[in-house]
Coordinates of C-alpha atoms in Angstrom, one line a residue:
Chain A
X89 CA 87.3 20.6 -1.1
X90 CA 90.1 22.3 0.8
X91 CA 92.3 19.8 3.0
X92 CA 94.0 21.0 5.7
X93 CA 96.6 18.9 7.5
X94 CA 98.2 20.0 11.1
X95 CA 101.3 18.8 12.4
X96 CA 101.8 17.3 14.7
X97 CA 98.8 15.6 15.9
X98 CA 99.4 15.4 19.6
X99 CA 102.8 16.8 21.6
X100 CA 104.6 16.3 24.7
X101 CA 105.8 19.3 26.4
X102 CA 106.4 20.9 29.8
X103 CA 106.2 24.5 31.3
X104 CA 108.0 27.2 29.6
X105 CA 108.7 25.4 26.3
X106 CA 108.6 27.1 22.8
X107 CA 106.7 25.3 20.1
X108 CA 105.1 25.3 17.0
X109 CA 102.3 23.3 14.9
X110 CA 102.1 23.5 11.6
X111 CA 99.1 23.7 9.4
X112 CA 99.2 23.1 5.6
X113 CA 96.5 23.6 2.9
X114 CA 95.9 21.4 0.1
X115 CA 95.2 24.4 -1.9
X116 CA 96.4 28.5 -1.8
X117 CA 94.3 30.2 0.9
X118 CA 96.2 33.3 1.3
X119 CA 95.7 34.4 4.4
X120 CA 92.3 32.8 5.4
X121 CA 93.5 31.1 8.5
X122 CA 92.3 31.1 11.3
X123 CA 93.7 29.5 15.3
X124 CA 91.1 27.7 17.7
X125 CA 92.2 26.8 21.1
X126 CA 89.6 24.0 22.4
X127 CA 90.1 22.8 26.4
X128 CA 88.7 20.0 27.5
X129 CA 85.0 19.9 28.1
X130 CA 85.2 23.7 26.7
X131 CA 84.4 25.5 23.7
X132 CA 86.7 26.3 21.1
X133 CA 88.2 29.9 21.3
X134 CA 89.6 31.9 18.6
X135 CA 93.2 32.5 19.2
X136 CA 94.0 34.0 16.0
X137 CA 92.5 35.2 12.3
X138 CA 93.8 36.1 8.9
X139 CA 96.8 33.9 9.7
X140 CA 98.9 36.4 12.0
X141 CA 96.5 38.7 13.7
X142 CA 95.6 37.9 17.8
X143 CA 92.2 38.1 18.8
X144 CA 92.0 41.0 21.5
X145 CA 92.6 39.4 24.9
X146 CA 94.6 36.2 23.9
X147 CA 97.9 36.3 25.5
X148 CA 100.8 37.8 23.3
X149 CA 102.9 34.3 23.6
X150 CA 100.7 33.3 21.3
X151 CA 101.6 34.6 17.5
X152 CA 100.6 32.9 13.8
X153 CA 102.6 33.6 10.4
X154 CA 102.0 32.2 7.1
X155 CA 100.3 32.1 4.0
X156 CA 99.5 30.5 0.7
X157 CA 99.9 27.0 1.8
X158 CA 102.0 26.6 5.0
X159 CA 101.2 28.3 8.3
X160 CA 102.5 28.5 12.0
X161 CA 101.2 28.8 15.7
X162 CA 104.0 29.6 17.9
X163 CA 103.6 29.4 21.6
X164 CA 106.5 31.3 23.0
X165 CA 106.7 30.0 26.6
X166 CA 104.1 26.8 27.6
X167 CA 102.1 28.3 30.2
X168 CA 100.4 25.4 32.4
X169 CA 96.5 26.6 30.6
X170 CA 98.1 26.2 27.9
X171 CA 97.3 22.3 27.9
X172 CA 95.1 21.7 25.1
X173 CA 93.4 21.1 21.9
X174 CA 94.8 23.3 18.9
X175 CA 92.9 23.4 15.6
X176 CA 93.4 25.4 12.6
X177 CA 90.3 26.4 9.8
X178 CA 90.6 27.8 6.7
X179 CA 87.9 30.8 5.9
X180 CA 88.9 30.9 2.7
X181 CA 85.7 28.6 1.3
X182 CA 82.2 28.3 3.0
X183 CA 83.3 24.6 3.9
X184 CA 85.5 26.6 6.6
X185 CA 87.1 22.8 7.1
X186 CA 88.9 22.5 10.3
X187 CA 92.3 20.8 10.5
X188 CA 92.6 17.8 12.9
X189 CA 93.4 19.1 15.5
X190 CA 97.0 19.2 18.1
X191 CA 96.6 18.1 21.4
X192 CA 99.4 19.1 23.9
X193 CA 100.1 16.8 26.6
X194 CA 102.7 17.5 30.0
X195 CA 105.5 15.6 29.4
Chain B
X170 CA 78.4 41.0 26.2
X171 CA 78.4 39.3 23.4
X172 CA 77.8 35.7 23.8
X173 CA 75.4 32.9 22.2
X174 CA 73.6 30.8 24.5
X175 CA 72.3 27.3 23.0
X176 CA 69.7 25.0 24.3
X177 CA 70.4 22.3 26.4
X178 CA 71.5 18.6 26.3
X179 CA 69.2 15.8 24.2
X180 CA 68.3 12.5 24.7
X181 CA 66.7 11.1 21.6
X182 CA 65.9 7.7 19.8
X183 CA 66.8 6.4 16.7
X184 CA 64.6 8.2 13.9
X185 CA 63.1 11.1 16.1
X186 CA 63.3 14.4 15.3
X187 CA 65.2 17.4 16.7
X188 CA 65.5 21.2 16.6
X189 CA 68.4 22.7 19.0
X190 CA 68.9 26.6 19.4
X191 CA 71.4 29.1 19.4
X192 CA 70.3 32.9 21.2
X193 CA 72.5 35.7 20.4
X194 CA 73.2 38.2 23.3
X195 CA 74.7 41.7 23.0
X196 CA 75.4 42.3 19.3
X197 CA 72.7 42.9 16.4
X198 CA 71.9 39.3 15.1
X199 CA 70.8 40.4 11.8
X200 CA 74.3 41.7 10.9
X201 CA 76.4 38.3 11.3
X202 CA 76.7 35.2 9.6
X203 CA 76.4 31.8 12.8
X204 CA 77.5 28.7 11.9
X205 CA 77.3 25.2 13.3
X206 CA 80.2 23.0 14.1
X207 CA 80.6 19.0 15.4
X208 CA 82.6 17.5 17.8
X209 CA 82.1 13.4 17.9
X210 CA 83.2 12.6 21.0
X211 CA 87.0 12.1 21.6
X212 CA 87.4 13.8 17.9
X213 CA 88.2 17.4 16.0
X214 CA 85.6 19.7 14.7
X215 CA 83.6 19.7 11.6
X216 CA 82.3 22.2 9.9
X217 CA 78.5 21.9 9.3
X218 CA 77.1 25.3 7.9
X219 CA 76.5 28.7 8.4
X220 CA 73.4 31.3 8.1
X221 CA 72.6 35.1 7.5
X222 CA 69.7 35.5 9.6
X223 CA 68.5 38.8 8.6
X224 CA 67.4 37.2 4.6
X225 CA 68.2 33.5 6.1
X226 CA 70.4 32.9 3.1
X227 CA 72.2 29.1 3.7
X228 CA 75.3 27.7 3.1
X229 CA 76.1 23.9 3.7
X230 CA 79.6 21.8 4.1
X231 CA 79.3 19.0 1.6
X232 CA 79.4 16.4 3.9
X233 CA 76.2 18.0 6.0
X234 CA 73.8 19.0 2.5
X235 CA 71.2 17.6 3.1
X236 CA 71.5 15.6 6.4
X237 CA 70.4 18.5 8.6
X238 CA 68.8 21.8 8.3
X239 CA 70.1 25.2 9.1
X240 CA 67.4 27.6 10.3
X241 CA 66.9 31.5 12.4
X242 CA 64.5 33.6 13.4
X243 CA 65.8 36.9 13.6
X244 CA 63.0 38.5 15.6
X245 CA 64.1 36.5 18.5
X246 CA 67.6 36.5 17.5
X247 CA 68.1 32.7 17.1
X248 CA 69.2 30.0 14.8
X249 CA 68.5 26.7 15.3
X250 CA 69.9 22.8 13.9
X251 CA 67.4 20.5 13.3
X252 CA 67.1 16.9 12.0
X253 CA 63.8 15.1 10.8
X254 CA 65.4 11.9 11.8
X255 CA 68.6 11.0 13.6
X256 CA 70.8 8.2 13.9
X257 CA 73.0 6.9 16.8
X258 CA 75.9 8.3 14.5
X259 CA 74.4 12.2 14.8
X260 CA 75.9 11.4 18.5
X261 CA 78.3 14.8 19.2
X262 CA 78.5 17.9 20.7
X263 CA 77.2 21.1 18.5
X264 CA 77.9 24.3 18.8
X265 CA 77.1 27.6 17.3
X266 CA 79.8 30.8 16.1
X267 CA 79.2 34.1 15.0
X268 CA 81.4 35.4 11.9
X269 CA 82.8 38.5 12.3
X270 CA 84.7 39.8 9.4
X271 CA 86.6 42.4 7.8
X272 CA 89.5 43.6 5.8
X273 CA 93.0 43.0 6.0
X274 CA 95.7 43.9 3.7
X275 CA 93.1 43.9 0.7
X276 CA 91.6 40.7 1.4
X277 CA 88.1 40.5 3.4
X278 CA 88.5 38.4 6.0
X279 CA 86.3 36.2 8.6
X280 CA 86.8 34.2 11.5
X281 CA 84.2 32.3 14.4
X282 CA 83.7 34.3 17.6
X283 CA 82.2 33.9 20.2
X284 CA 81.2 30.4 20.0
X285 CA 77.9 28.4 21.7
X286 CA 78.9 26.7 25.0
X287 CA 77.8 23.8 23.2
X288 CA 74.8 21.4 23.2
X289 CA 75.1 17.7 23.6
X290 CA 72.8 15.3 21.6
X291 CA 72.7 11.8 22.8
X292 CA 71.2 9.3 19.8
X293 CA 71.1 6.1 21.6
X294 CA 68.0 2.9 21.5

């Protein structure tokens, strides 16, 4: 099975910050990466697929890069909806495992 | 619009069976691929399996063979998650995806949208 591990696993941030999680296969997946954004009591929402492309209607802050191994999700400027779970998957298997998960907290 | 609509929340007892739904709205259900995910509560996402209604074709994560079954009907557009006996432990939320796909720079891609709001199966004596 593929592991995938996110980093980090929770964040404190405010309003208008940049950041970036981190999600790394135990395995080469190319690009078969997809984003999640999960809020709470929601469900999940794609964000991004194929490790860099945005899902029609998520904001453009948003961006992914990556491949092989190692990939990104960049939030440009911390908008206050923002404030949520992040969770990457890889599509590369039929096991579609799901990292575990980022959760960004106000600082 | 394209949305999937599951059933709503369960209360069950240890051992009892359960079937929960997922209805597809707005696209043609025969020509994607739903899957099923978990949510514990207070935890991340597992992946459970996934299902091609039109020839119901199956594929299971590991750690879900055999512990629930993956079902559709595509002449009502559904697909369902059942158990033939549950445990306090199948306690989570579940939700249903559709699998859109396609290619990108040679490679033939897939992702989950849009997803189930979600059903919520209590397991509790």
């Amino acid at each position: 099975d593929i592991q995938m591990t996110q980093s980090p696993s929770s964040l404190s941030v405010s309003v208008g910050d940049r950041l970036t999680i981190t999600c790394r296969a135990s395995q080469n997946i190319n690009t078969y990466l997809n984003w999640y954004q999960q809020q709470s009591g929601k469900a999940p929402k794609l964000l991004i697929y194929a490790a860099s492309i945005l899902q029609s209607g998520v904001p453009s802050r948003f961006s992914g890069s990556g491949s092989g191994t190692e990939f990104t999700l960049t939030i440009s400027s911390l908008q206050p909806e923002d404030f949520a779970s992040y969770y990457c998957q890889e599509s590369y298997t039929t096991s579609y495992t799901f990292g575990q998960g980022t959760v960004l907290e106000i600082k | 619009e394209v949305q999937l609509v599951q059933s709503g929340a369960e209360v069950k007892k240890p051992g009892e069976s359960l079937k929960i739904s997922c209805k597809g709205y707005g696209f043609s259900f025969t020509e994607y691929w739903i899957g099923w995910a978990r949510q514990k509560p207070g935890k991340g996402l597992e992946w459970m399996g996934i299902i091609f209604p039109r020839d119901s074709d199956t594929r299971y994560s590991p750690s879900f063979q055999g512990q629930v079954i993956i079902s559709a009907d595509k002449s009502i557009s559904t697909a369902y998650l059942q158990w033939s006996s549950l445990k306090a432990s199948d306690t989570a939320m579940y939700y249903c995806a559709r699998r859109p796909s396609g290619w990108n720079n040679g490679y033939f891609v897939n992702w989950f949208d849009p997803w189930g709001q979600g059903t919520l199966v209590t397991v509790s004596s």
